[in-house]
Short mmCIF file of C-alpha atoms in Angstrom, two decimals:
data_model
loop_
_atom_site.label_atom_id
_atom_site.label_comp_id
_atom_site.label_asym_id
_atom_site.label_seq_id
_atom_site.Cartn_x
_atom_site.Cartn_y
_atom_site.Cartn_z
CA UNK S 1 78.29 111.16 105.53
CA UNK S 2 78.03 107.26 105.07
CA UNK S 3 74.95 107.80 102.91
CA UNK S 4 76.71 110.25 100.78
CA UNK S 5 79.67 107.81 100.20
CA UNK S 6 77.49 105.08 99.45
CA UNK S 7 75.76 107.36 96.70
CA UNK S 8 79.25 108.00 95.25
CA UNK S 9 80.18 104.06 95.21
CA UNK S 10 77.12 103.32 93.54
CA UNK S 11 78.08 106.06 91.24
CA UNK S 12 81.54 104.23 90.25
CA UNK S 13 79.89 101.36 89.16
CA UNK S 14 78.38 102.23 85.95
CA UNK S 15 81.39 104.39 85.44
CA UNK S 16 83.97 101.50 85.83
CA UNK S 17 81.60 99.18 83.83
CA UNK S 18 81.82 101.93 80.91
CA UNK S 19 85.70 101.98 81.33
CA UNK S 20 85.80 98.09 80.75
CA UNK S 21 83.56 98.26 78.07
CA UNK S 22 85.47 101.04 76.16
CA UNK S 23 88.64 99.13 76.95
CA UNK S 24 87.37 95.82 75.26
CA UNK S 25 86.23 97.40 72.49
CA UNK S 26 89.25 99.26 71.77
CA UNK S 27 91.24 96.30 72.30
CA UNK S 28 89.27 94.48 69.40
CA UNK S 29 89.32 97.21 66.99
CA UNK S 30 93.04 97.76 67.31
CA UNK S 31 94.58 96.81 63.80
CA UNK S 32 96.85 93.64 63.36
CA UNK S 33 95.87 89.68 64.26
CA UNK S 34 96.92 88.93 68.05
CA UNK S 35 97.75 85.49 67.11
CA UNK S 36 99.95 86.41 64.20
CA UNK S 37 101.62 88.98 66.67
CA UNK S 38 102.65 86.13 69.12
CA UNK S 39 103.09 83.38 66.81
CA UNK S 40 105.08 85.44 64.06
CA UNK S 41 104.80 86.19 60.44
CA UNK S 42 105.79 82.25 59.78
CA UNK S 43 103.17 80.80 61.59
CA UNK S 44 101.00 77.95 59.86
CA UNK S 45 97.04 78.59 59.68
CA UNK S 46 96.70 75.41 62.11
CA UNK S 47 98.91 77.02 64.44
CA UNK S 48 96.96 80.14 64.51
CA UNK S 49 94.02 78.49 64.64
CA UNK S 50 95.15 76.57 67.59
CA UNK S 51 96.21 79.79 69.36
CA UNK S 52 92.69 81.89 68.81
CA UNK S 53 90.90 78.71 70.04
CA UNK S 54 93.35 78.53 73.35
CA UNK S 55 92.63 82.12 73.76
CA UNK S 56 89.22 82.56 73.42
CA UNK S 57 89.50 84.39 69.90
CA UNK S 58 87.26 82.14 67.79
CA UNK S 59 84.06 82.65 70.06
CA UNK S 60 81.54 85.29 69.30
CA UNK S 61 82.36 88.96 70.28
CA UNK S 62 79.57 88.93 72.70
CA UNK S 63 80.94 86.16 74.43
CA UNK S 64 84.17 87.41 74.49
CA UNK S 65 82.87 90.35 76.43
CA UNK S 66 81.31 88.43 79.21
CA UNK S 67 84.10 86.47 79.35
CA UNK S 68 86.37 89.19 79.80
CA UNK S 69 84.04 90.81 82.53
CA UNK S 70 84.09 87.46 84.20
CA UNK S 71 87.70 87.81 84.05
CA UNK S 72 88.33 91.23 85.33
CA UNK S 73 85.52 90.34 88.39
CA UNK S 74 87.64 87.42 89.27
CA UNK S 75 91.27 89.17 88.68
CA UNK S 76 91.84 86.82 85.64
CA UNK S 77 93.36 89.07 82.95
CA UNK S 78 94.36 86.10 81.04
CA UNK S 79 98.31 85.55 80.08
CA UNK S 80 100.81 87.27 78.28
CA UNK S 81 100.71 86.69 74.63
CA UNK S 82 104.86 86.91 74.25
CA UNK S 83 106.12 84.98 77.53
CA UNK S 84 102.75 83.10 78.81
CA UNK S 85 103.14 84.72 81.99
CA UNK S 86 99.84 85.63 84.12
CA UNK S 87 99.19 89.34 83.49
CA UNK S 88 98.01 89.33 86.99
CA UNK S 89 101.24 88.57 88.04
CA UNK S 90 103.16 91.05 85.98
CA UNK S 91 100.81 93.68 87.38
CA UNK S 92 101.49 92.79 90.85
CA UNK S 93 104.95 92.93 90.38
CA UNK S 94 105.14 96.28 88.64
CA UNK S 95 102.32 98.11 90.45
CA UNK S 96 104.24 98.68 93.83
CA UNK S 97 106.99 100.79 91.64
CA UNK S 98 104.40 103.09 90.41
CA UNK S 99 102.40 103.69 93.24
CA UNK S 100 105.53 104.44 95.35
CA UNK S 101 106.81 107.02 92.47
CA UNK S 102 103.56 108.81 92.75
CA UNK S 103 103.30 109.05 96.51
CA UNK S 104 106.96 109.97 96.42
CA UNK S 105 106.28 112.97 93.74
CA UNK S 106 103.20 114.09 95.08
CA UNK S 107 104.68 114.39 98.62
CA UNK S 108 107.38 116.35 97.15
CA UNK S 109 105.37 118.50 95.27
CA UNK S 110 102.82 119.31 97.97
CA UNK S 111 105.85 120.08 100.37
CA UNK S 112 107.51 122.31 98.24
CA UNK S 113 104.51 123.65 96.21
CA UNK S 114 101.98 125.02 98.99
CA UNK S 115 104.57 126.77 101.01
CA UNK S 116 105.81 128.42 97.65
CA UNK S 117 102.20 129.65 97.05
CA UNK S 118 101.88 131.04 100.84
CA UNK S 119 105.15 132.69 99.91
CA UNK S 120 104.08 134.43 96.85
CA UNK S 121 100.58 135.57 98.42
CA UNK S 122 101.70 137.10 101.46
CA UNK S 123 104.70 139.00 99.22
CA UNK S 124 102.17 139.85 96.20
CA UNK S 125 104.11 141.87 93.54
CA UNK S 126 107.83 141.81 95.58
CA UNK S 127 110.73 140.02 94.64
CA UNK S 128 109.58 136.58 96.17
CA UNK S 129 106.21 136.75 94.40
CA UNK S 130 108.02 137.20 90.93
CA UNK S 131 110.45 134.43 91.64
CA UNK S 132 107.61 131.91 92.52
CA UNK S 133 105.70 133.12 89.34
CA UNK S 134 109.18 132.57 87.28
CA UNK S 135 109.24 128.72 89.14
CA UNK S 136 105.95 128.23 87.92
CA UNK S 137 106.21 129.40 84.52
CA UNK S 138 109.43 127.16 83.86
CA UNK S 139 107.26 124.10 85.81
CA UNK S 140 104.73 124.64 83.22
CA UNK S 141 107.05 124.88 80.26
CA UNK S 142 109.54 122.24 80.61
CA UNK S 143 108.36 118.58 79.91
CA UNK S 144 108.85 116.10 82.38
CA UNK S 145 110.77 113.44 80.28
CA UNK S 146 113.32 116.32 79.16
CA UNK S 147 113.84 117.08 82.69
CA UNK S 148 114.23 113.72 83.71
CA UNK S 149 117.09 113.30 81.10
CA UNK S 150 118.91 116.20 82.26
CA UNK S 151 118.74 115.09 85.87
CA UNK S 152 119.90 111.70 84.88
CA UNK S 153 122.60 112.97 82.64
CA UNK S 154 123.86 115.31 85.58
CA UNK S 155 123.33 113.67 88.79
CA UNK S 156 123.40 109.89 87.63
CA UNK S 157 125.91 109.74 84.63
CA UNK S 158 128.22 112.79 85.41
CA UNK S 159 128.30 112.87 89.38
CA UNK S 160 127.15 109.30 90.13
CA UNK S 161 125.47 110.23 93.17
CA UNK S 162 122.21 108.15 92.16
CA UNK S 163 121.83 104.80 90.21
CA UNK S 164 121.16 105.16 86.43
CA UNK S 165 118.30 102.55 85.96
CA UNK S 166 115.96 100.21 87.96
CA UNK S 167 114.08 100.11 90.96
CA UNK S 168 116.20 98.93 93.34
CA UNK S 169 116.32 96.06 96.09
CA UNK S 170 115.35 96.84 99.74
CA UNK S 171 113.88 100.14 101.59
CA UNK S 172 117.08 102.10 101.38
CA UNK S 173 118.14 100.89 97.96
CA UNK S 174 114.75 101.51 96.74
CA UNK S 175 114.74 105.06 98.20
CA UNK S 176 117.94 105.81 96.53
CA UNK S 177 116.55 104.72 92.98
CA UNK S 178 113.33 106.83 93.47
CA UNK S 179 114.72 110.13 94.25
CA UNK S 180 115.34 111.45 90.73
CA UNK S 181 112.21 110.13 89.12
CA UNK S 182 110.21 111.50 91.96
CA UNK S 183 111.92 114.80 91.92
CA UNK S 184 111.32 115.04 88.08
CA UNK S 185 107.55 114.67 88.42
CA UNK S 186 107.36 116.90 91.83
CA UNK S 187 108.92 119.73 90.13
CA UNK S 188 106.03 119.98 87.72
CA UNK S 189 103.66 119.71 90.64
CA UNK S 190 105.30 122.00 92.82
CA UNK S 191 105.05 124.64 90.08
CA UNK S 192 101.29 123.81 89.42
CA UNK S 193 100.40 123.68 93.13
CA UNK S 194 102.18 126.83 94.02
CA UNK S 195 100.48 128.94 91.41
CA UNK S 196 97.06 127.58 92.72
CA UNK S 197 97.76 128.17 96.25
CA UNK S 198 99.03 131.68 95.43
CA UNK S 199 95.75 132.45 93.48
CA UNK S 200 93.54 130.74 95.81
CA UNK S 201 94.99 132.78 98.62
CA UNK S 202 94.75 136.04 97.28
CA UNK S 203 91.08 135.32 96.50
CA UNK S 204 90.51 134.22 100.19
CA UNK S 205 92.25 137.41 101.35
CA UNK S 206 90.04 139.46 99.65
CA UNK S 207 87.15 138.15 101.59
CA UNK S 208 85.32 140.18 104.45
CA UNK S 209 86.01 137.84 107.03
CA UNK S 210 89.82 138.20 106.50
CA UNK S 211 89.53 141.73 106.84
CA UNK S 212 87.38 141.67 109.86
CA UNK S 213 89.86 139.26 111.41
CA UNK S 214 92.80 141.76 111.02
CA UNK S 215 90.38 144.45 112.33
CA UNK S 216 89.92 142.61 115.47
CA UNK S 217 94.10 142.37 115.54
CA UNK S 218 94.65 138.78 114.72
CA UNK S 219 98.10 137.93 114.14
CA UNK S 220 99.08 137.74 110.58
CA UNK S 221 100.27 134.33 110.97
CA UNK S 222 96.71 133.24 112.42
CA UNK S 223 95.11 135.60 109.45
CA UNK S 224 96.98 133.34 106.92
CA UNK S 225 96.80 129.73 108.25
CA UNK S 226 93.49 129.85 110.18
CA UNK S 227 91.33 132.15 107.88
CA UNK S 228 93.58 132.26 104.29
CA UNK S 229 94.85 128.66 103.82
CA UNK S 230 92.02 126.78 105.56
CA UNK S 231 89.49 128.25 103.49
CA UNK S 232 91.72 127.89 100.17
CA UNK S 233 91.53 124.03 100.60
CA UNK S 234 88.88 123.37 98.53
CA UNK S 235 90.62 124.63 95.02
CA UNK S 236 93.75 122.97 96.24
CA UNK S 237 92.14 119.61 97.19
CA UNK S 238 90.96 119.73 93.48
CA UNK S 239 94.22 120.65 92.41
CA UNK S 240 96.12 117.86 94.33
CA UNK S 241 93.43 115.34 92.86
CA UNK S 242 94.28 116.52 89.25
CA UNK S 243 97.94 116.51 90.33
CA UNK S 244 97.95 112.91 91.23
CA UNK S 245 96.19 112.03 88.14
CA UNK S 246 98.91 113.76 86.05
CA UNK S 247 101.49 112.06 88.19
CA UNK S 248 100.14 108.64 87.52
CA UNK S 249 100.12 109.62 83.58
CA UNK S 250 103.66 111.31 83.93
CA UNK S 251 105.18 108.08 85.30
CA UNK S 252 104.68 106.41 81.82
CA UNK S 253 107.24 108.55 80.34
CA UNK S 254 109.57 108.71 83.60
CA UNK S 255 109.90 105.06 84.03
CA UNK S 256 111.16 104.90 80.48
CA UNK S 257 113.53 107.48 80.80
CA UNK S 258 114.94 106.11 84.18
CA UNK S 259 114.33 102.27 82.82
CA UNK S 260 112.70 101.67 86.13
CA UNK S 261 109.96 98.91 86.63
CA UNK S 262 106.10 100.13 86.56
CA UNK S 263 102.87 99.62 84.77
CA UNK S 264 103.51 102.41 82.59
CA UNK S 265 106.85 100.92 81.29
CA UNK S 266 105.02 97.28 80.85
CA UNK S 267 102.34 99.07 78.95
CA UNK S 268 104.52 100.73 76.68
CA UNK S 269 106.38 97.49 76.23
CA UNK S 270 103.42 95.50 75.58
CA UNK S 271 102.17 98.11 73.02
CA UNK S 272 105.42 97.81 71.00
CA UNK S 273 105.28 93.92 71.11
CA UNK S 274 101.25 94.22 70.32
CA UNK S 275 100.55 91.87 73.81
CA UNK S 276 96.99 92.77 73.78
CA UNK S 277 96.41 91.11 77.15
CA UNK S 278 99.08 93.12 79.12
CA UNK S 279 97.48 96.26 76.99
CA UNK S 280 94.01 95.52 78.46
CA UNK S 281 95.05 94.74 81.80
CA UNK S 282 97.36 97.83 82.39
CA UNK S 283 94.68 100.07 80.92
CA UNK S 284 92.37 98.76 83.23
CA UNK S 285 94.76 99.36 86.33
CA UNK S 286 95.27 103.13 85.02
CA UNK S 287 91.11 103.31 84.60
CA UNK S 288 90.58 102.18 88.03
CA UNK S 289 93.12 104.38 89.47
CA UNK S 290 91.32 107.30 88.01
CA UNK S 291 87.99 106.18 89.83
CA UNK S 292 89.55 105.71 93.06
CA UNK S 293 91.33 108.92 93.02
CA UNK S 294 87.93 110.99 92.30
CA UNK S 295 86.36 108.77 95.21
CA UNK S 296 89.32 109.85 97.32
CA UNK S 297 88.59 113.73 96.48
CA UNK S 298 84.93 113.28 97.54
CA UNK S 299 86.13 112.25 100.90
CA UNK S 300 88.79 115.00 101.02
CA UNK S 301 85.77 117.37 99.92
CA UNK S 302 83.86 116.23 102.97
CA UNK S 303 86.68 116.74 105.39
CA UNK S 304 87.43 120.24 104.04
CA UNK S 305 83.70 121.48 103.49
CA UNK S 306 81.02 119.47 105.43
CA UNK S 307 78.04 121.48 103.71
CA UNK S 308 78.77 118.94 100.91
CA UNK S 309 77.35 116.25 102.92
CA UNK S 310 73.89 117.49 102.51
CA UNK S 311 73.85 118.43 98.62
#
């Protein structure tokens, strides 16, 4: 198992290097001059030259690349072009809000989605199954930012049950602020996981070992959870990994709708202001999240199916 994990970690190294290289190249081919964006159209040529020298933009591209890699390794992402604040400081402040939103949405989505899928699979072609399938269809169809706006208007503006914006201060206040954003993202995840659970369970229920368990007199509860859901965990694990990545990407729009702090909102603001250093740092964080989630899924696969260790 340790050897398997070591190989997976080594496989992640070139992936991370490729991601960093793509981020560097994309930032350099974007239209516009970072110095001009930071200093404004009325900046003098001497001021622009001094700014480029200060930010290391006047050195050869290959040197900028190695300086960039060195900065990433030492967690030095530079300073914001707009307010001269450390990019690392901005990331550290905003990152916890994105992580807590992602975790809350995933927990709510899993807690709602998997039981709904089990209910649909055990009541196939009956009313409960039809209801879950309609719920999944609505979850697939409705955009998360539109659902977020509806929840915000209904429960914050009209009923006043939840705050309109912000991330909150203190544990209880942050929980109060996170309910609607997390519920917005969880709705889509529950729809996806419910449909996936139903499909996976129905496939498992058709296997010989399930029919054998029923023939031996095993209780229906044991058949569903011990033989059914347990053997459906592998595709469900993949689905949860994909949902986690989708939740991370979806948090960008939700943070804007609910005007709460987070990496997504920070990144959109940086793109609007052409703050290249912050854009670079934010994209790197999201890319590293993708790599870490893939490594986490490898660990889950080992637990769910020990045969993977020897492949």
